[in-house]
Amino acid sequence: MGNKALVVGGGIGGLAAAIGLHRIGWNVTVVERTSMLADTGAGISLAANGLRALDELGVGGAVRNASRGQYTGGTRTPRGGWLARMDGWTLEKAVGAPIVGIPRSTLHRLLREALPTGSLVIGSEAHTVEQSGPDTVRVGYGTTVCEADLVVAADGIGSKVRGRLFPDHPGPVYSGSTVLRAITEHAVDLRTDFELTWGQGSEFGHIAFLDGKAEWHAVLGLPAETRFDDPLTELRRRFHTWHDPIPALLDATRAQAVLHHDVSELRTPLPSYTAGRIALLGDAAHPMTPNLGQGACQALEDAVTLAAALSAEPTVETALARYDAERRPRGQDVTRAARQAGRMGGRLSHPLAVTMRNTAMRLTPSRVATRMILRHHAWEPPSLN
């Protein structure tokens, strides 16, 4: 089996894949097109399955130490009434870990620090990825051309590698929602670790961090590419009557810190996560809506499963076949579940539908809600040892 791999994309999935490959003895290079590692994105939630994957990669302890457990909170109405309460202690007892919140920049840094020095090449886009022989893939990036035994495409939602491998596939489509988010400039007095508030056609949520700051997000049902001249002022206008601490979170935010992205998903599943000696991973394979908080967790699962398959199987080909067989059904199942969850959440706009949903949530026993969560969180990673 060859031992040289090139990872296209230096995000969470790509870095995790590189760590996994390095741990099983492969020589890995990660090519990231951005020249400044600004770690765009505000905050992220990681569930037990993502944390277990990070444990197998050897960075779980560091991530836990930099995270804040999400034990309290839940889902509310704009006036502040509770639709469902979060019980992080019960979840932790059931799967061994609570959901945790961490700034995305911190997670990126911890993953980079786990890689060998010099393995990350920034400011260089992979412009050529092609199978050059039965056992090799030729990759061109910047002025460099190299051959690898394996290429891992972790180049995100708009994956160019995916587009080359499956030119007839329709690719990602707009979900119907756009999201604005930021991390507060300073600590905010919060009574809960995590909240979602569902209105008619909109959603607002927050994740509290260790240092007292918080990430907030606002999801709006708007046409694709809708943008505001002054996003923070627009959000204050839309959410000024919503319950505390929503106005306080907006007031604690610098206008320059607000990020705005349309939410896309892969509505048409891919026929395979591999082609030749190229493997798709994370958002390149299964971009999903964020309604289950599973996007990063699924990328981390991908990374560990790929490394374990390459470690256990006699050839790269059989390892990639195993990776596809294990990851594609789960990745596509979680993608569908996230889409369904989004339809029942803040995207509902008809008053009668909202009332029916709210009533159903209030009547759902907490044990039933926990069981639904466990369906995605209760995943055990294969061993890399």
mmCIF file of C-alpha atoms in Angstrom:
data_model
loop_
_atom_site.group_PDB
_atom_site.id
_atom_site.type_symbol
_atom_site.label_atom_id
_atom_site.label_comp_id
_atom_site.label_asym_id
_atom_site.label_seq_id
_atom_site.Cartn_x
_atom_site.Cartn_y
_atom_site.Cartn_z
ATOM 1 C CA MET A 1 0.000 0.000 0.000
ATOM 2 C CA GLY A 2 1.277 3.445 -0.869
ATOM 3 C CA ASN A 3 1.789 5.976 1.884
ATOM 4 C CA LYS A 4 1.580 9.406 0.281
ATOM 5 C CA ALA A 5 -1.696 11.317 0.526
ATOM 6 C CA LEU A 6 -2.744 14.808 -0.479
ATOM 7 C CA VAL A 7 -5.722 16.460 1.190
ATOM 8 C CA VAL A 8 -7.487 19.236 -0.715
ATOM 9 C CA GLY A 9 -8.931 21.673 1.807
ATOM 10 C CA GLY A 10 -7.717 22.769 5.228
ATOM 11 C CA GLY A 11 -11.034 23.038 7.047
ATOM 12 C CA ILE A 12 -12.224 20.831 9.900
ATOM 13 C CA GLY A 13 -12.737 17.737 7.745
ATOM 14 C CA GLY A 14 -9.512 18.102 5.796
ATOM 15 C CA LEU A 15 -7.369 18.689 8.884
ATOM 16 C CA ALA A 16 -9.016 15.769 10.687
ATOM 17 C CA ALA A 17 -8.410 13.486 7.709
ATOM 18 C CA ALA A 18 -4.766 14.522 7.612
ATOM 19 C CA ILE A 19 -4.349 13.809 11.322
ATOM 20 C CA GLY A 20 -5.920 10.377 10.902
ATOM 21 C CA LEU A 21 -3.715 9.505 7.937
ATOM 22 C CA HIS A 22 -0.633 10.713 9.759
ATOM 23 C CA ARG A 23 -1.515 8.563 12.767
ATOM 24 C CA ILE A 24 -1.584 5.422 10.623
ATOM 25 C CA GLY A 25 1.801 6.240 9.126
ATOM 26 C CA TRP A 26 0.999 8.071 5.901
ATOM 27 C CA ASN A 27 2.950 11.042 4.585
ATOM 28 C CA VAL A 28 0.309 13.767 4.244
ATOM 29 C CA THR A 29 0.192 17.205 2.635
ATOM 30 C CA VAL A 30 -2.807 19.496 3.087
ATOM 31 C CA VAL A 31 -3.386 22.134 0.401
ATOM 32 C CA GLU A 32 -5.547 25.099 1.457
ATOM 33 C CA ARG A 33 -6.414 27.799 -1.070
ATOM 34 C CA THR A 34 -6.718 30.686 1.389
ATOM 35 C CA SER A 35 -3.489 32.523 2.115
ATOM 36 C CA MET A 36 -4.609 33.879 5.489
ATOM 37 C CA LEU A 37 -5.922 31.400 8.044
ATOM 38 C CA ALA A 38 -8.615 33.717 9.367
ATOM 39 C CA ASP A 39 -10.759 30.737 10.421
ATOM 40 C CA THR A 40 -13.955 32.274 9.148
ATOM 41 C CA GLY A 41 -17.042 31.160 10.982
ATOM 42 C CA ALA A 42 -18.235 31.985 14.434
ATOM 43 C CA GLY A 43 -18.845 29.025 16.704
ATOM 44 C CA ILE A 44 -19.648 25.371 16.484
ATOM 45 C CA SER A 45 -21.392 22.677 18.503
ATOM 46 C CA LEU A 46 -19.886 19.210 18.760
ATOM 47 C CA ALA A 47 -21.921 16.210 19.871
ATOM 48 C CA ALA A 48 -20.665 12.967 21.409
ATOM 49 C CA ASN A 49 -20.022 11.345 18.030
ATOM 50 C CA GLY A 50 -17.768 14.219 16.961
ATOM 51 C CA LEU A 51 -15.951 14.198 20.295
ATOM 52 C CA ARG A 52 -15.372 10.446 20.045
ATOM 53 C CA ALA A 53 -13.875 10.921 16.592
ATOM 54 C CA LEU A 54 -11.586 13.627 17.983
ATOM 55 C CA ASP A 55 -10.570 11.261 20.804
ATOM 56 C CA GLU A 56 -9.523 8.670 18.236
ATOM 57 C CA LEU A 57 -7.504 11.358 16.442
ATOM 58 C CA GLY A 58 -5.729 12.224 19.704
ATOM 59 C CA VAL A 59 -7.107 15.754 20.100
ATOM 60 C CA GLY A 60 -10.317 15.099 22.041
ATOM 61 C CA GLY A 61 -8.871 16.141 25.387
ATOM 62 C CA ALA A 62 -7.615 19.466 24.061
ATOM 63 C CA VAL A 63 -10.962 20.197 22.425
ATOM 64 C CA ARG A 64 -12.897 19.342 25.572
ATOM 65 C CA ASN A 65 -10.661 21.636 27.632
ATOM 66 C CA ALA A 66 -11.397 24.520 25.265
ATOM 67 C CA SER A 67 -15.154 23.857 25.093
ATOM 68 C CA ARG A 68 -18.166 24.610 27.246
ATOM 69 C CA GLY A 69 -20.705 21.869 27.851
ATOM 70 C CA GLN A 70 -24.256 22.674 26.816
ATOM 71 C CA TYR A 71 -26.269 21.470 29.793
ATOM 72 C CA THR A 72 -29.026 24.060 30.072
ATOM 73 C CA GLY A 73 -31.358 25.793 27.661
ATOM 74 C CA GLY A 74 -33.684 24.515 24.975
ATOM 75 C CA THR A 75 -36.165 25.808 22.420
ATOM 76 C CA ARG A 76 -38.352 28.857 22.989
ATOM 77 C CA THR A 77 -40.964 31.086 21.367
ATOM 78 C CA PRO A 78 -40.194 34.725 20.547
ATOM 79 C CA ARG A 79 -42.003 35.821 23.736
ATOM 80 C CA GLY A 80 -39.789 33.524 25.786
ATOM 81 C CA GLY A 81 -42.086 30.568 26.458
ATOM 82 C CA TRP A 82 -40.422 27.165 26.519
ATOM 83 C CA LEU A 83 -41.237 24.585 23.861
ATOM 84 C CA ALA A 84 -38.644 22.060 25.030
ATOM 85 C CA ARG A 85 -35.953 22.064 27.701
ATOM 86 C CA MET A 86 -32.429 20.783 27.230
ATOM 87 C CA ASP A 87 -31.154 18.242 29.752
ATOM 88 C CA GLY A 88 -27.455 17.962 29.034
ATOM 89 C CA TRP A 89 -26.861 15.779 32.073
ATOM 90 C CA THR A 90 -29.230 13.084 30.804
ATOM 91 C CA LEU A 91 -27.637 13.235 27.375
ATOM 92 C CA GLU A 92 -24.175 12.947 28.890
ATOM 93 C CA LYS A 93 -25.254 9.934 30.926
ATOM 94 C CA ALA A 94 -26.685 8.265 27.842
ATOM 95 C CA VAL A 95 -23.800 8.801 25.396
ATOM 96 C CA GLY A 96 -20.862 9.759 27.602
ATOM 97 C CA ALA A 97 -20.613 13.432 26.673
ATOM 98 C CA PRO A 98 -22.790 16.527 26.472
ATOM 99 C CA ILE A 99 -22.954 18.677 23.367
ATOM 100 C CA VAL A 100 -20.151 21.249 23.658
ATOM 101 C CA GLY A 101 -19.671 24.713 22.204
ATOM 102 C CA ILE A 102 -16.327 25.980 20.925
ATOM 103 C CA PRO A 103 -15.209 28.885 18.700
ATOM 104 C CA ARG A 104 -14.468 27.563 15.245
ATOM 105 C CA SER A 105 -11.097 29.341 15.225
ATOM 106 C CA THR A 106 -10.074 27.459 18.369
ATOM 107 C CA LEU A 107 -11.028 24.102 16.884
ATOM 108 C CA HIS A 108 -9.098 24.867 13.692
ATOM 109 C CA ARG A 109 -6.014 25.844 15.695
ATOM 110 C CA LEU A 110 -6.092 22.666 17.787
ATOM 111 C CA LEU A 111 -6.388 20.529 14.668
ATOM 112 C CA ARG A 112 -3.514 22.340 12.942
ATOM 113 C CA GLU A 113 -1.313 21.916 15.998
ATOM 114 C CA ALA A 114 -1.782 18.142 15.779
ATOM 115 C CA LEU A 115 -0.226 18.018 12.309
ATOM 116 C CA PRO A 116 3.513 17.681 11.584
ATOM 117 C CA THR A 117 5.259 20.969 10.878
ATOM 118 C CA GLY A 118 5.262 21.827 7.191
ATOM 119 C CA SER A 119 2.392 19.550 6.206
ATOM 120 C CA LEU A 120 -0.051 22.429 5.608
ATOM 121 C CA VAL A 121 0.417 24.477 2.423
ATOM 122 C CA ILE A 122 -1.663 27.660 2.405
ATOM 123 C CA GLY A 123 -2.455 30.103 -0.371
ATOM 124 C CA SER A 124 -2.370 27.400 -3.031
ATOM 125 C CA GLU A 125 -5.441 26.029 -4.792
ATOM 126 C CA ALA A 126 -5.472 22.542 -6.267
ATOM 127 C CA HIS A 127 -6.099 23.263 -9.937
ATOM 128 C CA THR A 128 -5.534 19.709 -11.200
ATOM 129 C CA VAL A 129 -6.732 16.465 -9.620
ATOM 130 C CA GLU A 130 -6.719 13.525 -12.005
ATOM 131 C CA GLN A 131 -6.090 9.810 -11.906
ATOM 132 C CA SER A 132 -2.758 9.470 -13.711
ATOM 133 C CA GLY A 133 -2.451 5.713 -13.387
ATOM 134 C CA PRO A 134 -4.046 2.740 -11.663
ATOM 135 C CA ASP A 135 -2.280 3.514 -8.405
ATOM 136 C CA THR A 136 -1.601 7.255 -8.542
ATOM 137 C CA VAL A 137 -3.388 10.592 -8.662
ATOM 138 C CA ARG A 138 -1.675 13.643 -10.116
ATOM 139 C CA VAL A 139 -2.307 16.899 -8.279
ATOM 140 C CA GLY A 140 -1.249 20.342 -9.372
ATOM 141 C CA TYR A 141 -1.311 23.222 -6.924
ATOM 142 C CA GLY A 142 0.403 26.550 -7.399
ATOM 143 C CA THR A 143 3.557 25.752 -9.393
ATOM 144 C CA THR A 144 3.838 22.262 -7.870
ATOM 145 C CA VAL A 145 2.794 19.029 -9.517
ATOM 146 C CA CYS A 146 2.967 15.830 -7.477
ATOM 147 C CA GLU A 147 1.691 12.301 -7.543
ATOM 148 C CA ALA A 148 -0.066 10.742 -4.580
ATOM 149 C CA ASP A 149 -1.352 7.297 -3.703
ATOM 150 C CA LEU A 150 -4.553 8.897 -2.395
ATOM 151 C CA VAL A 151 -6.328 12.240 -2.643
ATOM 152 C CA VAL A 152 -8.879 13.284 -0.047
ATOM 153 C CA ALA A 153 -11.197 15.992 -1.373
ATOM 154 C CA ALA A 154 -12.333 18.058 1.597
ATOM 155 C CA ASP A 155 -12.856 21.265 -0.357
ATOM 156 C CA GLY A 156 -16.244 22.166 1.025
ATOM 157 C CA ILE A 157 -19.781 22.713 -0.196
ATOM 158 C CA GLY A 158 -18.708 24.069 -3.572
ATOM 159 C CA SER A 159 -16.183 21.253 -4.072
ATOM 160 C CA LYS A 160 -14.464 21.552 -7.428
ATOM 161 C CA VAL A 161 -13.136 18.029 -7.092
ATOM 162 C CA ARG A 162 -16.672 16.683 -6.674
ATOM 163 C CA GLY A 163 -17.711 18.607 -9.756
ATOM 164 C CA ARG A 164 -14.903 17.019 -11.798
ATOM 165 C CA LEU A 165 -15.684 13.501 -10.548
ATOM 166 C CA PHE A 166 -19.451 13.779 -11.069
ATOM 167 C CA PRO A 167 -19.959 16.381 -13.823
ATOM 168 C CA ASP A 168 -23.593 15.379 -14.402
ATOM 169 C CA HIS A 169 -24.592 15.707 -10.750
ATOM 170 C CA PRO A 170 -26.703 18.825 -10.026
ATOM 171 C CA GLY A 171 -24.593 19.757 -6.987
ATOM 172 C CA PRO A 172 -25.716 21.758 -3.957
ATOM 173 C CA VAL A 173 -28.918 23.770 -4.021
ATOM 174 C CA TYR A 174 -30.126 26.655 -1.893
ATOM 175 C CA SER A 175 -32.091 25.427 1.127
ATOM 176 C CA GLY A 176 -34.345 28.472 1.301
ATOM 177 C CA SER A 177 -32.615 29.901 4.376
ATOM 178 C CA THR A 178 -29.828 32.389 4.871
ATOM 179 C CA VAL A 179 -27.883 32.698 8.130
ATOM 180 C CA LEU A 180 -26.193 35.629 9.845
ATOM 181 C CA ARG A 181 -23.897 34.913 12.804
ATOM 182 C CA ALA A 182 -21.183 36.377 14.971
ATOM 183 C CA ILE A 183 -19.340 36.037 18.259
ATOM 184 C CA THR A 184 -19.997 38.782 20.779
ATOM 185 C CA GLU A 185 -17.260 41.310 21.468
ATOM 186 C CA HIS A 186 -17.414 40.712 25.212
ATOM 187 C CA ALA A 187 -18.969 38.383 27.767
ATOM 188 C CA VAL A 188 -22.755 38.427 28.024
ATOM 189 C CA ASP A 189 -24.863 37.571 31.062
ATOM 190 C CA LEU A 190 -26.536 34.357 29.941
ATOM 191 C CA ARG A 191 -28.731 32.093 32.019
ATOM 192 C CA THR A 192 -28.410 29.109 29.683
ATOM 193 C CA ASP A 193 -25.694 27.395 27.677
ATOM 194 C CA PHE A 194 -27.694 27.002 24.486
ATOM 195 C CA GLU A 195 -30.983 28.253 23.092
ATOM 196 C CA LEU A 196 -33.013 28.177 19.902
ATOM 197 C CA THR A 197 -35.980 30.472 19.411
ATOM 198 C CA TRP A 198 -38.424 29.700 16.612
ATOM 199 C CA GLY A 199 -40.605 32.399 15.142
ATOM 200 C CA GLN A 200 -42.617 32.465 11.920
ATOM 201 C CA GLY A 201 -40.102 31.884 9.149
ATOM 202 C CA SER A 202 -37.105 32.821 11.300
ATOM 203 C CA GLU A 203 -34.877 31.473 14.044
ATOM 204 C CA PHE A 204 -32.432 32.910 16.550
ATOM 205 C CA GLY A 205 -30.026 30.915 18.685
ATOM 206 C CA HIS A 206 -26.946 31.191 20.862
ATOM 207 C CA ILE A 207 -24.085 29.018 22.126
ATOM 208 C CA ALA A 208 -22.176 30.114 25.229
ATOM 209 C CA PHE A 209 -18.377 29.726 25.358
ATOM 210 C CA LEU A 210 -15.925 29.183 28.194
ATOM 211 C CA ASP A 211 -14.860 32.832 28.326
ATOM 212 C CA GLY A 212 -18.428 34.118 28.707
ATOM 213 C CA LYS A 213 -18.706 35.278 25.111
ATOM 214 C CA ALA A 214 -21.312 33.686 22.902
ATOM 215 C CA GLU A 215 -21.959 32.840 19.313
ATOM 216 C CA TRP A 216 -25.376 33.805 18.014
ATOM 217 C CA HIS A 217 -27.030 33.021 14.728
ATOM 218 C CA ALA A 218 -30.125 34.313 12.973
ATOM 219 C CA VAL A 219 -31.749 32.218 10.254
ATOM 220 C CA LEU A 220 -34.097 33.958 7.826
ATOM 221 C CA GLY A 221 -36.230 32.556 5.032
ATOM 222 C CA LEU A 222 -35.234 34.845 2.159
ATOM 223 C CA PRO A 223 -34.347 34.547 -1.538
ATOM 224 C CA ALA A 224 -30.803 33.407 -2.231
ATOM 225 C CA GLU A 225 -28.112 36.110 -2.284
ATOM 226 C CA THR A 226 -30.203 38.548 -0.240
ATOM 227 C CA ARG A 227 -27.818 40.913 1.537
ATOM 228 C CA PHE A 228 -28.241 43.944 3.816
ATOM 229 C CA ASP A 229 -26.307 47.218 3.758
ATOM 230 C CA ASP A 230 -26.238 47.177 7.559
ATOM 231 C CA PRO A 231 -26.860 43.590 8.746
ATOM 232 C CA LEU A 232 -26.742 44.344 12.478
ATOM 233 C CA THR A 233 -29.281 47.151 12.195
ATOM 234 C CA GLU A 234 -31.532 44.913 10.125
ATOM 235 C CA LEU A 235 -31.363 42.166 12.760
ATOM 236 C CA ARG A 236 -32.103 44.608 15.565
ATOM 237 C CA ARG A 237 -35.186 45.701 13.617
ATOM 238 C CA ARG A 238 -36.365 42.120 13.118
ATOM 239 C CA PHE A 239 -35.651 40.805 16.610
ATOM 240 C CA HIS A 240 -36.030 43.802 18.943
ATOM 241 C CA THR A 241 -39.290 42.453 20.400
ATOM 242 C CA TRP A 242 -37.940 38.941 20.991
ATOM 243 C CA HIS A 243 -37.117 37.755 24.493
ATOM 244 C CA ASP A 244 -33.885 38.368 26.389
ATOM 245 C CA PRO A 245 -31.009 37.807 25.848
ATOM 246 C CA ILE A 246 -31.492 38.247 22.084
ATOM 247 C CA PRO A 247 -31.314 42.085 22.034
ATOM 248 C CA ALA A 248 -28.345 41.957 24.436
ATOM 249 C CA LEU A 249 -26.458 39.545 22.191
ATOM 250 C CA LEU A 250 -26.909 41.852 19.209
ATOM 251 C CA ASP A 251 -25.877 44.870 21.268
ATOM 252 C CA ALA A 252 -22.683 43.066 22.342
ATOM 253 C CA THR A 253 -21.623 42.520 18.721
ATOM 254 C CA ARG A 254 -19.459 44.629 16.423
ATOM 255 C CA ALA A 255 -21.019 45.258 13.023
ATOM 256 C CA GLN A 256 -17.808 44.102 11.310
ATOM 257 C CA ALA A 257 -18.027 40.714 13.046
ATOM 258 C CA VAL A 258 -21.295 39.658 11.407
ATOM 259 C CA LEU A 259 -20.954 36.903 8.806
ATOM 260 C CA HIS A 260 -23.676 36.188 6.269
ATOM 261 C CA HIS A 261 -23.976 32.965 4.260
ATOM 262 C CA ASP A 262 -26.719 31.271 2.313
ATOM 263 C CA VAL A 263 -27.392 27.715 3.467
ATOM 264 C CA SER A 264 -27.013 25.097 0.740
ATOM 265 C CA GLU A 265 -27.398 21.335 0.806
ATOM 266 C CA LEU A 266 -26.886 18.328 -1.457
ATOM 267 C CA ARG A 267 -30.496 17.377 -2.071
ATOM 268 C CA THR A 268 -29.591 14.767 -4.696
ATOM 269 C CA PRO A 269 -27.373 12.125 -3.048
ATOM 270 C CA LEU A 270 -24.061 11.208 -4.659
ATOM 271 C CA PRO A 271 -23.768 7.727 -6.211
ATOM 272 C CA SER A 272 -20.439 7.250 -4.434
ATOM 273 C CA TYR A 273 -18.056 9.028 -2.069
ATOM 274 C CA THR A 274 -15.068 7.707 -4.003
ATOM 275 C CA ALA A 275 -13.754 7.538 -7.567
ATOM 276 C CA GLY A 276 -10.527 5.717 -8.305
ATOM 277 C CA ARG A 277 -8.110 6.761 -5.591
ATOM 278 C CA ILE A 278 -9.995 9.931 -4.693
ATOM 279 C CA ALA A 279 -12.244 10.108 -1.622
ATOM 280 C CA LEU A 280 -14.790 12.831 -0.907
ATOM 281 C CA LEU A 281 -15.134 13.881 2.726
ATOM 282 C CA GLY A 282 -17.230 16.282 4.814
ATOM 283 C CA ASP A 283 -19.132 18.984 2.962
ATOM 284 C CA ALA A 284 -17.607 17.828 -0.335
ATOM 285 C CA ALA A 285 -19.515 14.560 0.122
ATOM 286 C CA HIS A 286 -22.648 15.473 2.076
ATOM 287 C CA PRO A 287 -23.309 19.190 2.619
ATOM 288 C CA MET A 288 -26.300 19.467 4.929
ATOM 289 C CA THR A 289 -28.372 22.103 6.649
ATOM 290 C CA PRO A 290 -27.223 22.945 10.189
ATOM 291 C CA ASN A 291 -30.485 22.003 11.911
ATOM 292 C CA LEU A 292 -29.047 18.955 13.701
ATOM 293 C CA GLY A 293 -25.627 20.485 14.419
ATOM 294 C CA GLN A 294 -24.055 17.474 12.696
ATOM 295 C CA GLY A 295 -22.097 18.934 9.771
ATOM 296 C CA ALA A 296 -18.691 18.997 11.472
ATOM 297 C CA CYS A 297 -19.406 15.806 13.414
ATOM 298 C CA GLN A 298 -20.090 13.907 10.216
ATOM 299 C CA ALA A 299 -16.862 15.196 8.680
ATOM 300 C CA LEU A 300 -14.979 14.000 11.752
ATOM 301 C CA GLU A 301 -16.654 10.590 11.480
ATOM 302 C CA ASP A 302 -15.586 10.483 7.821
ATOM 303 C CA ALA A 303 -11.974 11.235 8.731
ATOM 304 C CA VAL A 304 -11.667 8.489 11.334
ATOM 305 C CA THR A 305 -13.508 5.908 9.216
ATOM 306 C CA LEU A 306 -11.261 6.601 6.225
ATOM 307 C CA ALA A 307 -8.060 6.287 8.240
ATOM 308 C CA ALA A 308 -9.270 3.107 9.928
ATOM 309 C CA ALA A 309 -10.192 1.523 6.594
ATOM 310 C CA LEU A 310 -6.782 2.361 5.110
ATOM 311 C CA SER A 311 -5.102 0.910 8.180
ATOM 312 C CA ALA A 312 -7.099 -2.332 8.143
ATOM 313 C CA GLU A 313 -7.531 -3.151 4.463
ATOM 314 C CA PRO A 314 -4.831 -4.711 2.251
ATOM 315 C CA THR A 315 -5.169 -2.187 -0.585
ATOM 316 C CA VAL A 316 -6.240 1.395 -1.101
ATOM 317 C CA GLU A 317 -9.022 0.176 -3.399
ATOM 318 C CA THR A 318 -10.580 -2.126 -0.819
ATOM 319 C CA ALA A 319 -10.157 0.556 1.848
ATOM 320 C CA LEU A 320 -12.013 3.124 -0.243
ATOM 321 C CA ALA A 321 -14.762 0.627 -1.027
ATOM 322 C CA ARG A 322 -15.145 0.027 2.712
ATOM 323 C CA TYR A 323 -15.144 3.773 3.414
ATOM 324 C CA ASP A 324 -17.913 4.356 0.873
ATOM 325 C CA ALA A 325 -19.983 1.441 2.154
ATOM 326 C CA GLU A 326 -19.736 2.618 5.763
ATOM 327 C CA ARG A 327 -20.023 6.362 5.339
ATOM 328 C CA ARG A 328 -22.404 6.984 2.458
ATOM 329 C CA PRO A 329 -25.557 5.504 4.046
ATOM 330 C CA ARG A 330 -24.989 7.339 7.336
ATOM 331 C CA GLY A 331 -23.955 10.633 5.772
ATOM 332 C CA GLN A 332 -26.980 10.666 3.486
ATOM 333 C CA ASP A 333 -29.324 9.611 6.306
ATOM 334 C CA VAL A 334 -28.155 12.486 8.519
ATOM 335 C CA THR A 335 -28.471 14.897 5.580
ATOM 336 C CA ARG A 336 -32.124 13.879 5.110
ATOM 337 C CA ALA A 337 -32.805 14.131 8.831
ATOM 338 C CA ALA A 338 -31.297 17.626 8.979
ATOM 339 C CA ARG A 339 -33.497 18.715 6.086
ATOM 340 C CA GLN A 340 -36.605 17.355 7.812
ATOM 341 C CA ALA A 341 -35.663 19.052 11.083
ATOM 342 C CA GLY A 342 -35.286 22.356 9.271
ATOM 343 C CA ARG A 343 -38.761 22.089 7.809
ATOM 344 C CA MET A 344 -40.221 21.721 11.289
ATOM 345 C CA GLY A 345 -38.148 24.491 12.874
ATOM 346 C CA GLY A 346 -37.760 28.180 12.167
ATOM 347 C CA ARG A 347 -38.656 27.775 8.501
ATOM 348 C CA LEU A 348 -42.343 27.205 9.328
ATOM 349 C CA SER A 349 -44.219 30.412 8.598
ATOM 350 C CA HIS A 350 -47.937 29.615 8.457
ATOM 351 C CA PRO A 351 -49.473 30.522 11.857
ATOM 352 C CA LEU A 352 -51.534 27.310 12.063
ATOM 353 C CA ALA A 353 -48.505 25.130 11.279
ATOM 354 C CA VAL A 354 -46.455 26.996 13.894
ATOM 355 C CA THR A 355 -49.177 26.510 16.508
ATOM 356 C CA MET A 356 -49.442 22.789 15.763
ATOM 357 C CA ARG A 357 -45.676 22.338 15.952
ATOM 358 C CA ASN A 358 -45.422 24.230 19.231
ATOM 359 C CA THR A 359 -48.202 22.166 20.776
ATOM 360 C CA ALA A 360 -46.591 18.917 19.649
ATOM 361 C CA MET A 361 -43.224 19.955 21.098
ATOM 362 C CA ARG A 362 -44.723 20.880 24.453
ATOM 363 C CA LEU A 363 -46.476 17.506 24.639
ATOM 364 C CA THR A 364 -43.477 15.399 23.606
ATOM 365 C CA PRO A 365 -41.916 13.638 26.643
ATOM 366 C CA SER A 366 -38.271 14.520 27.217
ATOM 367 C CA ARG A 367 -37.256 10.847 26.970
ATOM 368 C CA VAL A 368 -38.674 10.724 23.422
ATOM 369 C CA ALA A 369 -36.728 13.833 22.407
ATOM 370 C CA THR A 370 -33.544 12.370 23.942
ATOM 371 C CA ARG A 371 -34.048 9.117 22.021
ATOM 372 C CA MET A 372 -34.313 11.084 18.764
ATOM 373 C CA ILE A 373 -31.039 12.866 19.525
ATOM 374 C CA LEU A 374 -29.288 9.601 20.408
ATOM 375 C CA ARG A 375 -29.994 8.283 16.937
ATOM 376 C CA HIS A 376 -27.246 10.566 15.628
ATOM 377 C CA HIS A 377 -25.006 11.011 18.665
ATOM 378 C CA ALA A 378 -24.537 7.360 19.616
ATOM 379 C CA TRP A 379 -21.773 6.485 17.145
ATOM 380 C CA GLU A 380 -18.664 4.534 18.048
ATOM 381 C CA PRO A 381 -15.479 5.185 16.047
ATOM 382 C CA PRO A 382 -13.331 2.419 14.602
ATOM 383 C CA SER A 383 -9.932 2.130 16.270
ATOM 384 C CA LEU A 384 -6.813 3.625 14.688
ATOM 385 C CA ASN A 385 -4.485 1.689 17.020
#
